[in-house]
Tab-separated table of C-alpha atoms in Angstrom:
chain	number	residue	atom	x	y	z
A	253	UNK	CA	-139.831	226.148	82.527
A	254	UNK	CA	-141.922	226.443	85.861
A	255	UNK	CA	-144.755	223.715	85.254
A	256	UNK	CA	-147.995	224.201	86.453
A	257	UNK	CA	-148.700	224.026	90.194
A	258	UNK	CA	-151.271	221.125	91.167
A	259	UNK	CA	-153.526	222.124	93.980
A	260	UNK	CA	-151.770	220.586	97.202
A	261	UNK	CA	-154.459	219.145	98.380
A	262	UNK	CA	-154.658	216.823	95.509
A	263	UNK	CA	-151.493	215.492	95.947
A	264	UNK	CA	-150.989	211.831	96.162
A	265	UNK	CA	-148.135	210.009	97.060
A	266	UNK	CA	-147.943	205.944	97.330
A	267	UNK	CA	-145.285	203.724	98.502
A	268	UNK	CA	-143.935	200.618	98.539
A	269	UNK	CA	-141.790	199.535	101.685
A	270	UNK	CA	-139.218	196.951	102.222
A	271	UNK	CA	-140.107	195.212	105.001
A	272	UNK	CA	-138.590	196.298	108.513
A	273	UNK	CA	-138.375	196.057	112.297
A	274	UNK	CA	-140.669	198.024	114.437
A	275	UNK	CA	-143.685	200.535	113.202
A	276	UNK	CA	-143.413	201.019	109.612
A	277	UNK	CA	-142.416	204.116	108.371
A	278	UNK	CA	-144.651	206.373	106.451
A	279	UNK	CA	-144.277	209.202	104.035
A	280	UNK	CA	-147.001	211.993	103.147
A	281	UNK	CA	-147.172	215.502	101.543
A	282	UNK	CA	-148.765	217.853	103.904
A	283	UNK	CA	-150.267	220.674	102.140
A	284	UNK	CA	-149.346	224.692	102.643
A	285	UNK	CA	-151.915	226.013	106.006
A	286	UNK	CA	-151.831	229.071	107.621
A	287	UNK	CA	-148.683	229.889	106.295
A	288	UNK	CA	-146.774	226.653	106.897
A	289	UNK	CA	-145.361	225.814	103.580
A	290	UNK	CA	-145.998	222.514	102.415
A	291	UNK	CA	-143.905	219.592	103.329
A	292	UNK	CA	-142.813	216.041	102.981
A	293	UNK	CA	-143.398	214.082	105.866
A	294	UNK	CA	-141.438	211.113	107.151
A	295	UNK	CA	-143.076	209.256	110.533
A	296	UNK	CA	-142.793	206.257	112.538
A	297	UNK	CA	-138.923	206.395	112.938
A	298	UNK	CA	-138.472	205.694	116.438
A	299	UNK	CA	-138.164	208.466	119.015
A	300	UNK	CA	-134.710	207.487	119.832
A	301	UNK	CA	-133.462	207.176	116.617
A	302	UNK	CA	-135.473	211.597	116.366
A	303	UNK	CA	-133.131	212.769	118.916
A	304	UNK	CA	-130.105	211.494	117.986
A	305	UNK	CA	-130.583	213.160	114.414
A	306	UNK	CA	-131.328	216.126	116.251
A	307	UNK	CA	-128.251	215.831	118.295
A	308	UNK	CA	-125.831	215.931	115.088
A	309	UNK	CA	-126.668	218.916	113.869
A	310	UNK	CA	-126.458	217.890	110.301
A	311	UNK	CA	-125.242	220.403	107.508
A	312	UNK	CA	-127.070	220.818	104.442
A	313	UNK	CA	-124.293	217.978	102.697
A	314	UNK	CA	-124.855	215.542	105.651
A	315	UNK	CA	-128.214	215.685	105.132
A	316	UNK	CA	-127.936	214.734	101.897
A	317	UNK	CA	-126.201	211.055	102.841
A	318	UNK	CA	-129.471	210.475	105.280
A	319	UNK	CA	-132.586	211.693	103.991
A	320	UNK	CA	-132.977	212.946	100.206
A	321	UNK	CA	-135.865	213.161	97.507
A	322	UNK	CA	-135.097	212.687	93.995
A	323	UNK	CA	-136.671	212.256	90.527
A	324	UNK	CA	-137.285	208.800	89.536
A	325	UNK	CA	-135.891	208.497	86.016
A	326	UNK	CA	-133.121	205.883	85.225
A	327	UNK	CA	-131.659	202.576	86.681
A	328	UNK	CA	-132.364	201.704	89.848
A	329	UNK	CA	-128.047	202.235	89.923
A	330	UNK	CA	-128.749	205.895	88.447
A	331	UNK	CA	-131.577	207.086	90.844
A	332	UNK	CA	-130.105	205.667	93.648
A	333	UNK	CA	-126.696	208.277	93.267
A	334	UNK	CA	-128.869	211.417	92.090
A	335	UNK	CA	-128.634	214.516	93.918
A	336	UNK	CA	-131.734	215.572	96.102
A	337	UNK	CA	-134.087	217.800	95.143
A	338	UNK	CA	-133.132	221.354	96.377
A	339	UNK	CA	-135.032	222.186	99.997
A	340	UNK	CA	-134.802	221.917	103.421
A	341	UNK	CA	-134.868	218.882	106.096
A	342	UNK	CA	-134.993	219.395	109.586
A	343	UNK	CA	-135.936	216.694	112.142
A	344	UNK	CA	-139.597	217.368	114.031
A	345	UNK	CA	-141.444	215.651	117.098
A	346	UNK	CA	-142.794	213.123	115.154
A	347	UNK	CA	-140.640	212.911	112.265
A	348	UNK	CA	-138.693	214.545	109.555
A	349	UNK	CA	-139.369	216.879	107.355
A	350	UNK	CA	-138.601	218.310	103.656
A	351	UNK	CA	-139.786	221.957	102.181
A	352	UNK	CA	-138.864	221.669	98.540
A	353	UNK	CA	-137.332	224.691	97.640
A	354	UNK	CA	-139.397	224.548	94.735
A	355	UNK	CA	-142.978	223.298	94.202
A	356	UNK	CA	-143.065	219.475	93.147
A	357	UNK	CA	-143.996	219.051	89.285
A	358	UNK	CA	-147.104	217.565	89.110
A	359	UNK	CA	-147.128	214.074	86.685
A	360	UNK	CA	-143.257	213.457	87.541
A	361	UNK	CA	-142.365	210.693	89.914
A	362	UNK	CA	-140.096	210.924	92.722
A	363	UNK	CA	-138.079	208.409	95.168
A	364	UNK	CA	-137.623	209.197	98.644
A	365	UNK	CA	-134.322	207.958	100.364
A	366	UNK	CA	-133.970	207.486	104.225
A	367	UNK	CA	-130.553	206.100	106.221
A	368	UNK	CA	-130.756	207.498	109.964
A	369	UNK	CA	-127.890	204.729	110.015
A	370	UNK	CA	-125.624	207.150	107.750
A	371	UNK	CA	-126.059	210.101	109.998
A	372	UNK	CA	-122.456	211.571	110.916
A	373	UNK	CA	-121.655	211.690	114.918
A	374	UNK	CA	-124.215	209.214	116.320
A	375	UNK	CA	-124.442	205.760	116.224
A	376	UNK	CA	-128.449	204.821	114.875
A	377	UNK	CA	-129.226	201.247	113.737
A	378	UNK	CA	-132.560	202.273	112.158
A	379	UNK	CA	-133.105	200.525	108.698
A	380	UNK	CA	-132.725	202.448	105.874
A	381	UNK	CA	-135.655	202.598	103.717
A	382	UNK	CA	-137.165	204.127	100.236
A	383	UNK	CA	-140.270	204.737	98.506
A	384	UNK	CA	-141.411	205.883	95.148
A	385	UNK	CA	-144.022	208.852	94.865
A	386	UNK	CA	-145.871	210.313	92.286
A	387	UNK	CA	-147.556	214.312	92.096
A	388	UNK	CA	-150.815	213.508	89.401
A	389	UNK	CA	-151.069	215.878	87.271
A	390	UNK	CA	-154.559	218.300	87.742
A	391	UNK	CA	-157.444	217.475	85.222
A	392	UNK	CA	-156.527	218.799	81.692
A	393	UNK	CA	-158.195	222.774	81.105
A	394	UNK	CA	-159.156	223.631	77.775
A	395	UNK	CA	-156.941	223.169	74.838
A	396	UNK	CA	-154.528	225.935	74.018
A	397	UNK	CA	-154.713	228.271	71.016
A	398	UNK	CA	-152.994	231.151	69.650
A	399	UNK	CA	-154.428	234.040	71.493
A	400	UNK	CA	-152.735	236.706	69.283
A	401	UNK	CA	-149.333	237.564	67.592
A	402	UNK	CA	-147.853	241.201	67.667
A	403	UNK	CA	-146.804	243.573	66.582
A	404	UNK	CA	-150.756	242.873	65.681
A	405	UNK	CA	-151.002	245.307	62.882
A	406	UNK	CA	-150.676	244.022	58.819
A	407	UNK	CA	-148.116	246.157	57.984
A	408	UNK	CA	-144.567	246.384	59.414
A	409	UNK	CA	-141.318	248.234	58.536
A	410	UNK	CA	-138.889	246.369	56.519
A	411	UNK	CA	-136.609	246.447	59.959
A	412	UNK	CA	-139.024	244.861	62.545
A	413	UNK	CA	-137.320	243.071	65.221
A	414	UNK	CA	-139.553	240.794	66.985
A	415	UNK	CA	-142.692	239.166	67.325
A	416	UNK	CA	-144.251	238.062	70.402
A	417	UNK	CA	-146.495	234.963	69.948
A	418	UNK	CA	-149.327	235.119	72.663
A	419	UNK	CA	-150.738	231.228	73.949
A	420	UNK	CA	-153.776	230.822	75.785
A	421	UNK	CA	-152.100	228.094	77.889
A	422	UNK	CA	-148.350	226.466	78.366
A	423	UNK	CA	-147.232	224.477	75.572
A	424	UNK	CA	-144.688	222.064	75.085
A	425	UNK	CA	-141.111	223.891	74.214
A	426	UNK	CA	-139.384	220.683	72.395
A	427	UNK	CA	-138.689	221.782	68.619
A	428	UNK	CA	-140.366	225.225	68.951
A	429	UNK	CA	-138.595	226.310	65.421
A	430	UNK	CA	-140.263	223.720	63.393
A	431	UNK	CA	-143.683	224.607	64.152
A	432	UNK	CA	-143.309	228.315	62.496
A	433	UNK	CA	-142.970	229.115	59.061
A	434	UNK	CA	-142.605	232.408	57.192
A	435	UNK	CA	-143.970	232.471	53.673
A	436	UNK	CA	-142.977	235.242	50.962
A	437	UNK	CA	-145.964	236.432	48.705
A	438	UNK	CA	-144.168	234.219	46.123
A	439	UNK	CA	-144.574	230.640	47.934
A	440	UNK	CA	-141.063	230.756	48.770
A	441	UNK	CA	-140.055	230.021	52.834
A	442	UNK	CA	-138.259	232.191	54.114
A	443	UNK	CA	-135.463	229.821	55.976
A	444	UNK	CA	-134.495	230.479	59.622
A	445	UNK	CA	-136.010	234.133	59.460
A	446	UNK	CA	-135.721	234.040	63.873
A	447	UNK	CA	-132.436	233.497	65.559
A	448	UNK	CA	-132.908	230.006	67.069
A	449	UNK	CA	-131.424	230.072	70.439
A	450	UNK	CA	-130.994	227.132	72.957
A	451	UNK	CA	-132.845	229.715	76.036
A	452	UNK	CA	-135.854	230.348	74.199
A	453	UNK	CA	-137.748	233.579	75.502
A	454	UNK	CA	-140.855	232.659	77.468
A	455	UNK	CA	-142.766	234.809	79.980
A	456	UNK	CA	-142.571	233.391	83.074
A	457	UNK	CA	-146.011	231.792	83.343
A	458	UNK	CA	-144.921	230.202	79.966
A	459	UNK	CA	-147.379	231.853	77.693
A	460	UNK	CA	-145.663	234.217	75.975
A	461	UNK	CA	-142.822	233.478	73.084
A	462	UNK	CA	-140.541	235.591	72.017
A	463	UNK	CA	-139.665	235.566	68.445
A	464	UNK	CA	-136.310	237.017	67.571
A	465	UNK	CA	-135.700	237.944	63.735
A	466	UNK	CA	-132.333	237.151	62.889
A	467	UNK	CA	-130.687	241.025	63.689
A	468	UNK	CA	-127.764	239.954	60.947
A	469	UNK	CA	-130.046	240.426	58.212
A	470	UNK	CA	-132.389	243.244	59.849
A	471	UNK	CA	-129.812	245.499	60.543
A	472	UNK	CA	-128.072	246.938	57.703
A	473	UNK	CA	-124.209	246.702	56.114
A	474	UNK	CA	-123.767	243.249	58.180
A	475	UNK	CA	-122.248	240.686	56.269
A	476	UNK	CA	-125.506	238.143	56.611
A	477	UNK	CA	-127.765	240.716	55.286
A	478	UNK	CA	-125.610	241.549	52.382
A	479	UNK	CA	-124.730	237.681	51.494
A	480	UNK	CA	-128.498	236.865	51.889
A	481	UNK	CA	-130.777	239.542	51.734
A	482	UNK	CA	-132.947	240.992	54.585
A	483	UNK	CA	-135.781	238.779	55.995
A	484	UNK	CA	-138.756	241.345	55.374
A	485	UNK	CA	-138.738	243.206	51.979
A	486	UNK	CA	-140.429	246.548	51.696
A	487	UNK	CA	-143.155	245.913	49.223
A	488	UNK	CA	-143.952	242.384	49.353
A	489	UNK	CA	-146.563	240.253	51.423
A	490	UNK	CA	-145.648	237.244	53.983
A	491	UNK	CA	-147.517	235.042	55.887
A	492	UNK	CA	-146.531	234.084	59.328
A	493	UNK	CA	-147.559	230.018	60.095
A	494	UNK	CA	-147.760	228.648	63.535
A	495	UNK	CA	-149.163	224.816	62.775
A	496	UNK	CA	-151.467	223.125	64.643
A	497	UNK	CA	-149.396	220.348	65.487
A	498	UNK	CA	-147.513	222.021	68.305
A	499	UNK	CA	-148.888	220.403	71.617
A	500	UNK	CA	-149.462	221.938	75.127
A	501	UNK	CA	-148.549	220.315	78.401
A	502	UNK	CA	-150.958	217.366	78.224
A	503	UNK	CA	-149.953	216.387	74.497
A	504	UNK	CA	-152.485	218.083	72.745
A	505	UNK	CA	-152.396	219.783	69.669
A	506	UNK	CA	-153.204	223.174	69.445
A	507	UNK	CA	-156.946	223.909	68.684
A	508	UNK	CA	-156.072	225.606	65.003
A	509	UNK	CA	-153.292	226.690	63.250
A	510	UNK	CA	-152.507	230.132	63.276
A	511	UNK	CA	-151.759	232.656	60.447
A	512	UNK	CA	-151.078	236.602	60.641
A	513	UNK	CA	-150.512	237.822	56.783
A	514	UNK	CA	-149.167	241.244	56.626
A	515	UNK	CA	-147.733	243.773	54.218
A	516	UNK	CA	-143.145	244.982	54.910
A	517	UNK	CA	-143.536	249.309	54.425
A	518	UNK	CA	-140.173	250.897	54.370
A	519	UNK	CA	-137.582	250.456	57.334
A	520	UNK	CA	-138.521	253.174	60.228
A	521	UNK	CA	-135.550	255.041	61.503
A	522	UNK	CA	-137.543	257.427	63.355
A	523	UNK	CA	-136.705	257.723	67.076
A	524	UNK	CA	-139.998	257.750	69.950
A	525	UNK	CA	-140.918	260.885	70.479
A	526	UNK	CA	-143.399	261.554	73.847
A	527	UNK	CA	-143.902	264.527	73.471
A	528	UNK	CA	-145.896	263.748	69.503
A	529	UNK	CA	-148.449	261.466	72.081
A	530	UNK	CA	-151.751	262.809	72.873
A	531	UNK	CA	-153.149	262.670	76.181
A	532	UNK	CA	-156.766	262.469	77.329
A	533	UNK	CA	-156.801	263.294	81.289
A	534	UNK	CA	-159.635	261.518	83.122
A	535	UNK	CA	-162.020	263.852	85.451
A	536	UNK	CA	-161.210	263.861	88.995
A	537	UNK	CA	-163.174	262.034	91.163
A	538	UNK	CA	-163.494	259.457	89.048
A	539	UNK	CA	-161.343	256.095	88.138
A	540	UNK	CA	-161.630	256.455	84.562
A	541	UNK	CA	-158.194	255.715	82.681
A	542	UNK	CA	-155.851	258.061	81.525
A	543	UNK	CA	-156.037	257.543	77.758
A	544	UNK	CA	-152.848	257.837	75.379
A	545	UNK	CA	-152.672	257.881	72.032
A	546	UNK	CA	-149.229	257.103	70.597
A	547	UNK	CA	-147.461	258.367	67.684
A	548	UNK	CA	-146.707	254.772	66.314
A	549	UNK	CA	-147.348	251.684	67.411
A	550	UNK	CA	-144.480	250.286	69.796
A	551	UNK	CA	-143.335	246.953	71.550
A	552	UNK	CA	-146.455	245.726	73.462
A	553	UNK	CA	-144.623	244.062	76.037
A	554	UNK	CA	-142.225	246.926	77.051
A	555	UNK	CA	-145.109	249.676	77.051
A	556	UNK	CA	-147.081	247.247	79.958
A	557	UNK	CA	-143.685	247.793	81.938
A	558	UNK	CA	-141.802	251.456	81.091
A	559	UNK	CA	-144.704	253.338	81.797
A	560	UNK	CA	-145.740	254.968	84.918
A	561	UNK	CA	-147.846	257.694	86.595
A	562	UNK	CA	-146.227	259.895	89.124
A	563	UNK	CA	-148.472	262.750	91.275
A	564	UNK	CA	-147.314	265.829	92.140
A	565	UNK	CA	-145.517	265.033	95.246
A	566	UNK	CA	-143.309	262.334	93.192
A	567	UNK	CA	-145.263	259.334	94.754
A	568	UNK	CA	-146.264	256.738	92.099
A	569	UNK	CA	-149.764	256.261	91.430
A	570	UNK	CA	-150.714	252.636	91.605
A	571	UNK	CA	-152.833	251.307	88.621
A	572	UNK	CA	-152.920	249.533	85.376
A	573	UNK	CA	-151.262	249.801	82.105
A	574	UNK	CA	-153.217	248.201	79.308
A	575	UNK	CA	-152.062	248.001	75.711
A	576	UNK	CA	-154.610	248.150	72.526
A	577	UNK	CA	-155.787	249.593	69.638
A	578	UNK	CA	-152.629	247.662	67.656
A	579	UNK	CA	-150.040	248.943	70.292
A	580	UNK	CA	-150.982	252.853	69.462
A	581	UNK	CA	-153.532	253.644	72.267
A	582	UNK	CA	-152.486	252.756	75.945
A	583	UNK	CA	-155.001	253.562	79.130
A	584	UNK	CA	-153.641	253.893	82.631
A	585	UNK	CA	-156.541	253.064	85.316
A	586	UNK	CA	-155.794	253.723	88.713
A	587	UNK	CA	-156.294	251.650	91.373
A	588	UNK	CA	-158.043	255.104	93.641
A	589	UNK	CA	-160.126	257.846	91.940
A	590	UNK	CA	-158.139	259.973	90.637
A	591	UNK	CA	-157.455	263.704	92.963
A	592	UNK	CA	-157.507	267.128	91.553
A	593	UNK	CA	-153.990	268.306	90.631
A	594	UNK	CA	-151.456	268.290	88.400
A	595	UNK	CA	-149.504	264.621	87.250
A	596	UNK	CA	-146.742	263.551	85.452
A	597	UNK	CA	-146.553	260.504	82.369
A	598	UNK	CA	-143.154	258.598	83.327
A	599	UNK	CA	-141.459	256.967	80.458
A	600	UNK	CA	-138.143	255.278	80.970
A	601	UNK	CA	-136.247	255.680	77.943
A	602	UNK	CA	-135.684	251.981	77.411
A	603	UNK	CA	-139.146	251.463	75.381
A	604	UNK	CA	-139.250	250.757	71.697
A	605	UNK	CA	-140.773	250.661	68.725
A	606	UNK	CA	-141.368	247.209	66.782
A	607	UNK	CA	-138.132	248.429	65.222
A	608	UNK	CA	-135.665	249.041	68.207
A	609	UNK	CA	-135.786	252.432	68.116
A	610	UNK	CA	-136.084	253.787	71.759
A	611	UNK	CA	-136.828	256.949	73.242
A	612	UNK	CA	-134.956	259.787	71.456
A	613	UNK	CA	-132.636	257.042	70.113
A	614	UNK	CA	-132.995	255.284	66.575
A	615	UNK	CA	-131.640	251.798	66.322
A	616	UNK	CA	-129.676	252.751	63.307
A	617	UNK	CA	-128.046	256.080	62.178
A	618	UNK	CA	-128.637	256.811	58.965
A	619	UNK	CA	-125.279	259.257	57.684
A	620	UNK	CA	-127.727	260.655	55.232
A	621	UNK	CA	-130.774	261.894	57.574
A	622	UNK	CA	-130.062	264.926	60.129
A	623	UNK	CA	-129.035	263.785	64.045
A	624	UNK	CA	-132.660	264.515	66.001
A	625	UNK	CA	-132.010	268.076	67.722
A	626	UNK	CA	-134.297	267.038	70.596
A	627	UNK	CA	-132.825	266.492	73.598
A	628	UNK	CA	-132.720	262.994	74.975
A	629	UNK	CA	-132.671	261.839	78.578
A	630	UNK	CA	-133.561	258.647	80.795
A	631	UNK	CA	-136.531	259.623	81.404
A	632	UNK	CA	-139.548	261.450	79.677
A	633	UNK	CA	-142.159	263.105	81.544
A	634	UNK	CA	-145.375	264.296	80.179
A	635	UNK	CA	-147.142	266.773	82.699
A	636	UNK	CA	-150.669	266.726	82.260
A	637	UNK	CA	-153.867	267.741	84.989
A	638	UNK	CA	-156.563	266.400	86.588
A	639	UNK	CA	-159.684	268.971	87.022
C-alpha cells in the first residue's frame, strides 16, 4: 500500500549526533523545486573527505557500506544491519545526497547511516556518524465512510462475481475479512462468502476494495458449490455488513456502518451485447456527453476503462467516461466540442457484466441454451454521428 504523501515542505527531520571532530555534520530533507526531486541532504563532511568519495566511483552496493537510510524499527543490533531504503546517492559540492526511489512515509521513523571511512579505494578518516529522523504525518482529513458498494442495484443474479466496496479515504488493511458480514434473509451468516486472499485488491490510491465471491461456489458443477451450496440463492434476501469498527490511516473508526440489502434473481448467462445499447449523440459544437444506455447493468470499474471514442480518421477522442444510473447509463464528455462527422463507440471485448459474462462471451455455457449466432470479435464498434 502507497501511504499518503505529506506535503514536503512539512517535513521534519531531527537528530541526535555523537559527538565528533571538526564541523558537525548535518542532515535535512530538501523539498522537490523546479523539478529537482526531493532529497536527503548530508553537509559539513569536510571537502577533502567530498572528493575522495567522488574519486571512488562507488557502485550502487558500495554505497550501501558508506551512506544508507533505513527504517527505524528493532534493536539497535537489527537497524543497524537493515538494508537501505531503495534510491540514489551521489556525492555534491557541499555534501551528499539521497533521492528515495520512493516518497518517504509520513509518521514512520528513519535512521540515517554515514562511514566515509568504509568507502572502497580511498583512505578517509572521517567519523562515522548516525541520526534518527522522523516524516510527521499531515493533520488528520475527515473521517472515512463508505462512499458506495456496487454492483449498486438491490437485485443481483444468483451468479454475481464481485463487489467493489467504494471508501471515501484509505483505511487500514489489517483483518479486512472480519469487518464484512453477509446475512441470509433467515439470520443465518453466510461464512467466508469472498475468497480471502493474502494480496487483497485495492485501487491504487487505496480506496477501492475488491470483493471476490468465492468462484467455487458461484460457478456451477464445482465440487465446493455442490458440497456447500452457492453463496447467493435465487429468491432469497441478504444483507451485506461492513462494521463501523474498521479504522482508516489515523486509527479511526469509520463514521457508520454500512449495509446494502438486496434481493439474488436467477443466474444471468446472457452474453453483452453492444449492439442492444442505445445511443444518444450530442450536437456538434457543443461538449455535451455522449449518452449510453446499456442493456444491463455491467462491472463499474471495467466500463470507466474498456470504453473509448474513436473519430473518423481513427484518432481517439480525449474525454471522460462516467458510470451511473446503477451501472446501465454511461456518458462520454469530451475534453473539445465535439466536430460534425461521423464516430465510432470502441469497446474492447474484455468488459463484463456483474456476472463475468464479457462481450459476446458468457461466463458459463449452458448445454441446454443455443450457442449465440452473433459474431464475436476483440473489439465492438458502434458507429454513430455528430450533426
Amino acid at each position: 500500500m502507497t501511504a499518503p504523501r505529506a506535503p514536503l515542505a512539512a517535513l521534519l527531520l531531527f537528530a541526535a549526533l555523537s559527538p565528533a571532530r571538526g564541523a558537525e555534520p548535518n542532515a535535512e530533507l530538501r523539498p522537490s523545486k523546479d523539478g529537482v526531486p526531493a532529497a536527503v541532504v548530508v553537509t559539513g563532511i569536510e571537502k577533502l573527505h567530498l572528493t575522495a568519495l567522488a574519486a571512488a566511483k562507488l557502485t550502487a552496493d558500495e554505497w550501501l557500506r558508506v551512506a544508507r537510510l533505513v527504517v527505524d524499527e528493532g534493536t539497535p543490533e537489527e537497524v543497524a544491519k537493515k538494508q537501505g531504503v531503495a534510491g540514489v546517492w551521489v556525492v555534491t559540492d557541499d555534501g551528499l545526497r539521497f533521492e528515495p526511489l520512493f516518497p518517504l512515509v509520513p509518521g514512520t521513523k528513519y535512521r540515517l547511516f554515514v562511514a566515509p571511512g568504509a568507502a572502497p579505494r580511498v583512505k578517509i578518516t572521517a567519523a562515522s556518524f548516525e541520526r534518527a529522523m522522523l516524516v510527521p504525518k499531515p493533520p488528520p482529513g475527515p473521517r472515512v465512510s463508505v462512499a458506495g458498494v456496487f454492483p449498486s442495484a438491490n437485485r443481483l443474479p444468483e451468479n454475481t462475481l464481485r463487489f467493489y466496496v467504494q471508501f471515501s479515504g484509505p483505511v487500514s488493511r489489517a483483518a479486512t475479512y472480519r469487518h464484512i458480514k453477509l446475512i441470509r434473509d433467515d439470520g443465518q451468516q453466510v461464512l467466508t462468502p469472498f475468497l480471502e486472499i493474502d494480496e487483497q485488491l485495492w485501487s491504487p490510491d487505496g480506496t477501492r476494495l475488491t470483493l471476490l465471491f468465492d468462484p467455487g461456489r458461484v460457478k456451477r458443477g464445482l465440487m465446493p458449490r455442490e458440497e456447500d451450496g452457492p453463496i447467493l440463492q435465487e429468491g432469497r434476501r441478504y444483507t451485506f455488513e461492513i462494521d463501523a469498527a474498521w479504522e482508516d490511516l489515523d486509527g479511526r473508526p469509520l463514521t457508520a456502518k454500512f449495509t446494502k440489502v438486496f434481493s439474488v434473481s436467477a443466474p444471468d448467462d446472457e452474453p453483452v451485447w453492444p449492439g442492444d445499447w442505445a445511443l444518444m449523440p450530442p450536437r456538434a459544437g457543443s461538449d455535451a456527453p455522449l449518452i449510453i444506455r446499456l442493456a444491463k447493468p455491467l462491472d463499474r470499474a471495467l466500463l470507466a476503462r474498456l470504453l473509448s471514442v474513436r473519430d473518423a480518421t481513427g484518432k481517439t477522442v480525449e474525454g471522460v467516461v462516467t458510470v451511473g444510473g446503477g451501472e446501465r447509463v454511461v456518458t462520454f464528455a469530451p475534453a473539445r466540442v465535439w466536430g460534425r462527422g461521423e464516430y465510432k463507440l470502441i469497446v474492447d471485448a474484455r468488459l463484463e457484466d456483474v456476472c463475468g459474462n464479457r462481450v459476446g462471451e458468457p461466463f458459463e455455457l449452458d448445454v441446454l441454451k443455443p450457442i449465440p449466432e452473433r459474431a464475436v470479435t476483440k473489439v465492438a464498434e458502434r458507429p454513430f454521428a455528430v450533426k
